[in-house]
Short mmCIF file of C-alpha atoms and ligand atoms in Angstrom, two decimals:
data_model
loop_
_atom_site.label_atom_id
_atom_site.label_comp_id
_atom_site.label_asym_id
_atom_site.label_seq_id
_atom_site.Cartn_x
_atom_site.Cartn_y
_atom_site.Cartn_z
CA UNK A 1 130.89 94.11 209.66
CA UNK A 2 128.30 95.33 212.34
CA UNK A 3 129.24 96.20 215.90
CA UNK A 4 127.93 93.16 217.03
CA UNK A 5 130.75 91.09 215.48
CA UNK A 6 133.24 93.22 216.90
CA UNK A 7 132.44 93.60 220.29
CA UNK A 8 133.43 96.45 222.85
CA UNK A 9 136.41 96.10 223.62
CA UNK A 10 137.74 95.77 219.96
CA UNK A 11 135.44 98.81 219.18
CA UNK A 12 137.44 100.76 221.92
CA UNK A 13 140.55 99.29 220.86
CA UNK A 14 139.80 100.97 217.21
CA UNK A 15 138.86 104.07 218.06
CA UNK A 16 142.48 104.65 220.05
CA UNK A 17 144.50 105.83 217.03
CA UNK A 18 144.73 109.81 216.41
CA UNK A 19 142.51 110.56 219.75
CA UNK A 20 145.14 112.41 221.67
CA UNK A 21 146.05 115.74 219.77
CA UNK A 22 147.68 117.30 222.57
CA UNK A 23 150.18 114.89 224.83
CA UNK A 24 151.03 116.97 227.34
CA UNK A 25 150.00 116.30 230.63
CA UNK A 26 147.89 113.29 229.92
CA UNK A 27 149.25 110.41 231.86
CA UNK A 28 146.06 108.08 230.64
CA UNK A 29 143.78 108.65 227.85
CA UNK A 30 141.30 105.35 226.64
CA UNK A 31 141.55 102.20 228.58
CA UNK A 32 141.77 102.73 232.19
CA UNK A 33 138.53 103.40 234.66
CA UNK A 34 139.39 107.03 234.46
CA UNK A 35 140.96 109.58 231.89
CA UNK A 36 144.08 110.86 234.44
CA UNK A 37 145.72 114.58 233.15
CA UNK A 38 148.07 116.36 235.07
CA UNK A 39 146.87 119.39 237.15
CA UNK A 40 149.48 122.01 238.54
CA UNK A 41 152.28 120.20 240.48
CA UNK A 42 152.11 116.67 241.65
CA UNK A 43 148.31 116.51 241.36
CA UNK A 44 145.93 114.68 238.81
CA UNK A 45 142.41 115.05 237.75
CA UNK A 46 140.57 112.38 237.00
CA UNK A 47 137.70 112.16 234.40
CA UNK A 48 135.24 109.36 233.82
CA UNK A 49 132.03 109.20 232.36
CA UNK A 50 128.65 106.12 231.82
CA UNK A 51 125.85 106.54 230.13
CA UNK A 52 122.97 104.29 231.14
CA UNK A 53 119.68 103.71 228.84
CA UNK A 54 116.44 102.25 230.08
CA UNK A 55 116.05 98.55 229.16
CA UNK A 56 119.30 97.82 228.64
CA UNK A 57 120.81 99.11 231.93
CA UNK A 58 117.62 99.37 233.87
CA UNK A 59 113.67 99.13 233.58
CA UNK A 60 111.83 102.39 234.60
CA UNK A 61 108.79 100.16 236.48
CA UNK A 62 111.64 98.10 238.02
CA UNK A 63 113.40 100.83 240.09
CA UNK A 64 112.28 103.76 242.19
CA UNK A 65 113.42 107.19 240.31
CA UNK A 66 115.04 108.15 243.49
CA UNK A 67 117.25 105.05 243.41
CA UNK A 68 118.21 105.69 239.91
CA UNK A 69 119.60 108.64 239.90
CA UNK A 70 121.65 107.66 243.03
CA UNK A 71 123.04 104.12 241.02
CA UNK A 72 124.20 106.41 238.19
CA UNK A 73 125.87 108.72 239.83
CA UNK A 74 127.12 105.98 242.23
CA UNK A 75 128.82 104.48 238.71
CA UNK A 76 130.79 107.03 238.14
CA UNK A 77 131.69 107.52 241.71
CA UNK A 78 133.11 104.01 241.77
CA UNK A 79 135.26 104.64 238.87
CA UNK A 80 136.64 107.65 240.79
CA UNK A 81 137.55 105.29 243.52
CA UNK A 82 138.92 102.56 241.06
CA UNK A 83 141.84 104.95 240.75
CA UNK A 84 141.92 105.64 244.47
CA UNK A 85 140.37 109.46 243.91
CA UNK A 86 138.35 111.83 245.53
CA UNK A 87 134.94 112.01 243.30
CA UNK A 88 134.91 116.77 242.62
CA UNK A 89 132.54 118.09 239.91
CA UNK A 90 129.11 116.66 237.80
CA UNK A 91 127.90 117.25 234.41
CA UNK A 92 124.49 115.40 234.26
CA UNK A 93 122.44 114.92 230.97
CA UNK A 94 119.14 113.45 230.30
CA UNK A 95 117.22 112.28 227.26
CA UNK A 96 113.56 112.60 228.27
CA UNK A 97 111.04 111.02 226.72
CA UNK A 98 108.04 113.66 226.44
CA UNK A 99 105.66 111.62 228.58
CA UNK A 100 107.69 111.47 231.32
CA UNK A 101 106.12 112.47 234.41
CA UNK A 102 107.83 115.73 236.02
CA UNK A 103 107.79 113.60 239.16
CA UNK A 104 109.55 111.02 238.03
CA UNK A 105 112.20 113.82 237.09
CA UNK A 106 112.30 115.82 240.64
CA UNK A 107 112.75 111.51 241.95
CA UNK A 108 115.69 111.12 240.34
CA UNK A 109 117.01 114.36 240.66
CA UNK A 110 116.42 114.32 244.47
CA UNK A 111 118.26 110.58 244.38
CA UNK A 112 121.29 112.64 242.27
CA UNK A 113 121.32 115.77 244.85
CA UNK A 114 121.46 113.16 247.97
CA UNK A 115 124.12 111.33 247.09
CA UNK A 116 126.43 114.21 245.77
CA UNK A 117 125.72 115.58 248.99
CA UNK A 118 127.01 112.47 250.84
CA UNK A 119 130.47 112.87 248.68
CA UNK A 120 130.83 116.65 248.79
CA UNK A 121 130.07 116.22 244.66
CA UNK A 122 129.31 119.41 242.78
CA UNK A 123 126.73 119.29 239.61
CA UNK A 124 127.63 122.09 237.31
CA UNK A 125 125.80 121.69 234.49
CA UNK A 126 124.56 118.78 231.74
CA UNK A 127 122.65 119.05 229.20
CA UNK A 128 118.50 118.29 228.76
CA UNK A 129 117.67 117.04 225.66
CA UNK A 130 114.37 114.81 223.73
CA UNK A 131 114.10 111.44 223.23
CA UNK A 132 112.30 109.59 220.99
CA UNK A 133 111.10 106.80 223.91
CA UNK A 134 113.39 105.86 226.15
CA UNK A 135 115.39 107.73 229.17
CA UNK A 136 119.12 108.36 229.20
CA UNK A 137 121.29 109.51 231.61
CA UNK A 138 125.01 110.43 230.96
CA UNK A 139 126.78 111.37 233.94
CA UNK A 140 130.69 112.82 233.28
CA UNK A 141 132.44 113.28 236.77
CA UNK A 142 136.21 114.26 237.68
CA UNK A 143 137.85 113.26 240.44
CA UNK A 144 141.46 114.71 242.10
CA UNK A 145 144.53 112.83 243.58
CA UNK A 146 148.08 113.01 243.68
CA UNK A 147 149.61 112.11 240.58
CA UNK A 148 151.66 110.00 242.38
CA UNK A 149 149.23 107.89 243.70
CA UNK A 150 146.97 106.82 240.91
CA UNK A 151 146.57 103.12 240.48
CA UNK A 152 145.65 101.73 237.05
CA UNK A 153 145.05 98.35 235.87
CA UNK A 154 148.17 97.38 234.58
CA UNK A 155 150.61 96.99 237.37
CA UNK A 156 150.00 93.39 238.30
CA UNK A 157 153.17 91.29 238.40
CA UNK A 158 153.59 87.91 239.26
CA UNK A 159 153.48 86.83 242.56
CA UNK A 160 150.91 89.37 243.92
CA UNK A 161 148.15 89.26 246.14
CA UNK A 162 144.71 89.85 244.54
CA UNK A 163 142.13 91.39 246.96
CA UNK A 164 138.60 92.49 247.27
CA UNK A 165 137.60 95.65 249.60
CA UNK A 166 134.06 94.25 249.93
CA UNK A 167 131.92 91.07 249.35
CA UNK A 168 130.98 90.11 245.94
CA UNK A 169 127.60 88.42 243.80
CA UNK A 170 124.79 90.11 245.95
CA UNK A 171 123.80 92.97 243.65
CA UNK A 172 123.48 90.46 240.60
CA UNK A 173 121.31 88.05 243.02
CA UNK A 174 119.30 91.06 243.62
CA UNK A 175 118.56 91.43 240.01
CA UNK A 176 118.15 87.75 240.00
CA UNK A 177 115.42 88.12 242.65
CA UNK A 178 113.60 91.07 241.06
CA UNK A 179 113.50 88.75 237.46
CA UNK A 180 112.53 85.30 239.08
CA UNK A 181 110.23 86.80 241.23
CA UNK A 182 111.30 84.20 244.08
CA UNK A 183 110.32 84.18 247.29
CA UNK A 184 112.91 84.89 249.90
CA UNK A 185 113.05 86.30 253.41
CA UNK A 186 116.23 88.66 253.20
CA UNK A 187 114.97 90.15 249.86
CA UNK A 188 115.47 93.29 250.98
CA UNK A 189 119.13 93.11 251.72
CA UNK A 190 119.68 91.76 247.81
CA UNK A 191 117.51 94.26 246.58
CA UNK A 192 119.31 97.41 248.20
CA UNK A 193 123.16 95.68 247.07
CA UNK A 194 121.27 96.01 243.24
CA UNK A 195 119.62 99.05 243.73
CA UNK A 196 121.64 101.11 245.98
CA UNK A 197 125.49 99.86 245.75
CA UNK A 198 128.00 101.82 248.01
CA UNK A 199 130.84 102.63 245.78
CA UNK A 200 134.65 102.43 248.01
CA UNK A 201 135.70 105.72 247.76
CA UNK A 202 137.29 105.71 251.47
CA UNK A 203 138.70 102.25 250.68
CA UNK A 204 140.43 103.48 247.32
CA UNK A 205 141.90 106.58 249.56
CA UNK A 206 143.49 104.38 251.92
CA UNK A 207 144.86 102.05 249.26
CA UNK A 208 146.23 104.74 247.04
CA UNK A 209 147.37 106.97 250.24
CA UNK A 210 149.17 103.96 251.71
CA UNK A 211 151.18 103.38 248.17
CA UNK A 212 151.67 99.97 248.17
CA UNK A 213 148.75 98.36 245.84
CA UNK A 214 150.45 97.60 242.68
CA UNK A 215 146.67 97.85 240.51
CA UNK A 216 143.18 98.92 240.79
CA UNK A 217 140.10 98.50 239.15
CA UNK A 218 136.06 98.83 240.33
CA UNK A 219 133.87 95.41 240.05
CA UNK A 220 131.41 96.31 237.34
CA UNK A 221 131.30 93.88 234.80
CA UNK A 222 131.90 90.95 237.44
CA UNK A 223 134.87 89.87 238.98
CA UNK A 224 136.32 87.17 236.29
CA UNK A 225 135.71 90.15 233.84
CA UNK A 226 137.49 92.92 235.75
CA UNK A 227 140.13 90.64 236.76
CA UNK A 228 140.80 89.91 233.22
CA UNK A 229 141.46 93.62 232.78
CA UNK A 230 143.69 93.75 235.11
CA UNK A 231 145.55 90.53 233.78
CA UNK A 232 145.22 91.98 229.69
CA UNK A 233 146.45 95.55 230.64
CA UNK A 234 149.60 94.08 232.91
CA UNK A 235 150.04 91.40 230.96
CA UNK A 236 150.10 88.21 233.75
CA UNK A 237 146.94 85.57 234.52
CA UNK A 238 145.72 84.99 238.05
CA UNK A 239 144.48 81.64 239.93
CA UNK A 240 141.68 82.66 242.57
CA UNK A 241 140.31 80.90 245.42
CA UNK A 242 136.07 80.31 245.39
CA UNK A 243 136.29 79.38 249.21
CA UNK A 244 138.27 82.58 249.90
CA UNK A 245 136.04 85.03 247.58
CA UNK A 246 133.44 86.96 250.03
CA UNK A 247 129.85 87.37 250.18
CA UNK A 248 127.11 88.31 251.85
CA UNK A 249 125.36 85.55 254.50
CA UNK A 250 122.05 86.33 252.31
CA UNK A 251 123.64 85.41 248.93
CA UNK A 252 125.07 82.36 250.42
CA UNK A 253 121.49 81.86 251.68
CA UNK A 254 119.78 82.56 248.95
CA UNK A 255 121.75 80.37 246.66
CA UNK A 256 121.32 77.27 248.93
CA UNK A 257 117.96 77.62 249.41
CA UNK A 258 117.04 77.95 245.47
CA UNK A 259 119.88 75.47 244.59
CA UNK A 260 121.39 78.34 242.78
CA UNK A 261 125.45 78.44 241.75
CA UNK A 262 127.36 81.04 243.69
CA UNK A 263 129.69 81.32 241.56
CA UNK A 264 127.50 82.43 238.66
CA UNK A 265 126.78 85.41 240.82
CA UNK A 266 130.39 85.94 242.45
CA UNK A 267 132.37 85.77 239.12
CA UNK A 268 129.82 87.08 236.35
CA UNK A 269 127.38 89.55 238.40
CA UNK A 270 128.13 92.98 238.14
CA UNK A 271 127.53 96.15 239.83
CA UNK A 272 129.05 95.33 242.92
CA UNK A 273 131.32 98.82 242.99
CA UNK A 274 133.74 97.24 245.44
CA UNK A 275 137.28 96.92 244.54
CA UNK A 276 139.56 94.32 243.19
CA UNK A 277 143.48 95.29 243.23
CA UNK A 278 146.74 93.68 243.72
CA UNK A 279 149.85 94.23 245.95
CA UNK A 280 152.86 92.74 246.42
CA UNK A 281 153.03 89.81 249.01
CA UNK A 282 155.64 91.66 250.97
CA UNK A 283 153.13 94.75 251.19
CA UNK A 284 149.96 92.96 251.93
CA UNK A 285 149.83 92.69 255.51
CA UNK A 286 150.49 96.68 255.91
CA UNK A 287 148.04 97.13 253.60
CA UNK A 288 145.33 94.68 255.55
CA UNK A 289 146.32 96.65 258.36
CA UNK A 290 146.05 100.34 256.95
CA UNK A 291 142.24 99.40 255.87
CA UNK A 292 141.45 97.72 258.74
CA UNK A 293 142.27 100.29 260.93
CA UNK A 294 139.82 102.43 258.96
CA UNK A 295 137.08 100.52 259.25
CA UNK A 296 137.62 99.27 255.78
CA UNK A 297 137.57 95.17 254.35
CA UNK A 298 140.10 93.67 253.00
CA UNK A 299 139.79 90.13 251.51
CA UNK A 300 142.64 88.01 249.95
CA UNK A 301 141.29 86.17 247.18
CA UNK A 302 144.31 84.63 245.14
CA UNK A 303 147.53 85.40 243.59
CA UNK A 304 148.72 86.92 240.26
CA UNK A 305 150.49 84.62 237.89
CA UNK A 306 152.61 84.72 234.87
CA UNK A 307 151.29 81.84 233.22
CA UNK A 308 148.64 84.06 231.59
CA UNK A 309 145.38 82.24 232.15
CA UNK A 310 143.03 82.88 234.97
CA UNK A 311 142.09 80.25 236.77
CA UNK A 312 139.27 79.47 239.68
CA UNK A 313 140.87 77.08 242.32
CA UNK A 314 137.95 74.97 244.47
CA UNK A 315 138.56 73.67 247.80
CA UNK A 316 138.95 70.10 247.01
CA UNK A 317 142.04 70.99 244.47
CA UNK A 318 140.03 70.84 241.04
CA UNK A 319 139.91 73.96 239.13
CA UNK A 320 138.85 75.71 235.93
CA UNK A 321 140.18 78.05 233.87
CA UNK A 322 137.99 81.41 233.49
CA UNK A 323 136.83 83.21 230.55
CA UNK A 324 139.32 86.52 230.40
CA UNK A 325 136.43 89.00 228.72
CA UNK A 326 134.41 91.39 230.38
CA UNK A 327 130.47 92.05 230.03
CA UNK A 328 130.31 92.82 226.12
CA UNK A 329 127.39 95.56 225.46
CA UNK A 330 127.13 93.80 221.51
CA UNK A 331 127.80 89.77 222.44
CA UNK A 332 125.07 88.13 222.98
P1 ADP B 405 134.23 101.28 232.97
O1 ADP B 405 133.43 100.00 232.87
O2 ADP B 405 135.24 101.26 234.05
O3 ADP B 405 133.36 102.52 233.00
P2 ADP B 405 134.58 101.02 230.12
O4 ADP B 405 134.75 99.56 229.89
O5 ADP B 405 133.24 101.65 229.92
O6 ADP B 405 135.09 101.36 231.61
O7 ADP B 405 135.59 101.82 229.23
C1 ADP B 405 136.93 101.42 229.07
C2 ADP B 405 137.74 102.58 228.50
O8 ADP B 405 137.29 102.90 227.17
C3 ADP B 405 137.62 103.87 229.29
O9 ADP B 405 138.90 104.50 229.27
C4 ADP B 405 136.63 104.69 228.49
O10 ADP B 405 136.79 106.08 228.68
C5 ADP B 405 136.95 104.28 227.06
N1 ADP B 405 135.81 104.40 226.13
C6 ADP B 405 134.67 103.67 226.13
N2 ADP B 405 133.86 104.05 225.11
C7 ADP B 405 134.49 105.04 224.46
C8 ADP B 405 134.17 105.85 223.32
N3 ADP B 405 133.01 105.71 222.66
N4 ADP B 405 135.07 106.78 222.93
C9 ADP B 405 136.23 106.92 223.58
N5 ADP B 405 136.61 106.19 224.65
C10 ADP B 405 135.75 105.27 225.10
MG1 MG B 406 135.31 100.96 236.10
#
């Protein structure tokens, strides 16, 4: 059998047995946005770590070094936030192909340095190492919260509200731009939501602070994917509106003009770093309210069901029910 029939997630699934050789203090180990360990007395650390490889997560000509090194730390930012942490201390490593331009290298560095800057992130060490033709970066990041208010992906239950903290689709139909080479006049608006995403580090704080979500996770893979973690791991389905899912005035543009589907971008584009989470219908308008008065979104999108499909609801009353996997690195 070769990875490719087995796919990520079973891969991961695999791997679980025998990992964990000291229980103690680990409240998560494999399956959750974050690794979450207990840290002195009602406090958590939180550990996460991506690895992204050129031409399969990005294409050197494609994207300005700068930009790069901010998206991959911005990754693992986003999974601090998926948990409703504050992003703390950086381990960066780098496979370097040996005709790499040292420019290229103080780029991406300077991209790394600004945005740990802009979330108080330290970079203590990493690791610089050869490779035979193609970069790597590996970025490992903790984050710190209180144990207490850590949201993972499986406390869905039935009956919840599912919502987004941000608009969805436009950092695929960026991509989607850069690849068709279409013409359109607010390129530049898809282009930064691809190449510059703002993960919700504020909006995870205020959800987690206000301790009524129910669970979290950080739009990656696309929304029908990372909704269909949530609904594995907490073992429900979800029905979800289209007309209530948010984007951006230049993806709706953008799609109308090219005759493109929206919902190809909304549900299966990823890289969005906003977050998807549920909370019980009781708690939802405190919770609107608690982000909004922060300055943060907050978008109902559907509810959480027990029948354990996931389905996409249209305006007119037809609907369809979703593929539950995420992006698969091996499927083609
Ligand atoms: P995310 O997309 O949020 O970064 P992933 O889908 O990459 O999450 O990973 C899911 C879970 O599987 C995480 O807990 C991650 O740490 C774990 N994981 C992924 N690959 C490995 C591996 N090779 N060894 C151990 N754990 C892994
Ligand atoms: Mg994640």
């Amino acid at each position: 059998m070769k990875i490719g029939d087995l796919g990520e997630f079973s891969f991961i699934e695999r791997i679980k047995p025998g990992c964990l050789n000291r229980k103690s203090g680990i409240v998560s180990g494999i399956g959750d946005d974050c690794a979450v360990f207990q840290a002195g007395k009602g406090r958590a650390i939180l550990l996460t770590t991506d690895m992204l490889i050129e031409d399969i997560h990005f294409r050197r000509h494609e994207i300005p070094p700068r930009l790069l090194g901010r998206k991959s730390l911005a990754a693992s930012i986003s999974d601090i936030a998926a948990m409703g942490g504050t992003p703390g201390e950086a381990l960066i490593s780098i496979g370097i192909p040996r005709n790499l331009e040292i420019d290229y290298l103080d780029h991406l560095y300077d991209g790394l340095k600004a945005i740990a800057a802009e979330y108080e992130i330290n970079i203590l060490g990493g690791d610089t190492v050869l490779s035979p033709d193609r970069l790597v970066v590996n970025i490992a990041l903790t984050g710190e919260e209180d144990i207490e208010q850590v949201l993972y992906r499986d406390g869905a239950k039935p009956g919840d509200i599912i919502f987004l903290s941000g608009k969805v689709g436009s950092a695929a139909a960026g991509l989607d731009l850069l690849k068709s080479g279409r013409e359109f006049e607010y390129r530049i608006a898809l282009l930064e939501s691809h190449f510059n995403p703002v993960p919700h580090v504020w909006s995870g704080r205020v959800i987690a602070s206000s301790g009524l979500a129910s669970s979290m996770i950080d739009i990656s893979d696309g929304l029908a994917g990372d909704l269909g973690h949530i609904c594995r791991d907490s073992g429900v389905g979800a029905a979800i509106e289209l007309d209530n899912i948010p984007v951006s005035k230049e993806l709706a543009s953008y799609c109308s003009l090219h005759r493109l589907s929206i919902e190809n971008f909304i549900l299966y584009g990823g890289e969005d770093y906003v977050l998807l989470g549920t909370v019980p219908e009781d708690s939802s308008p405190a919770l609107e309210d608690a982000l909004k008065s922060q300055e943060c979104e907050y978008y109902m999108i559907g509810r959480i069901t027990e029948e354990k499909s996931i389905k996409l609801l249209y305006g007119d009353g037809r609907f369809r029910e979703l593929e539950r996997s995420g992006y698969d690195h091996f499927h083609k």
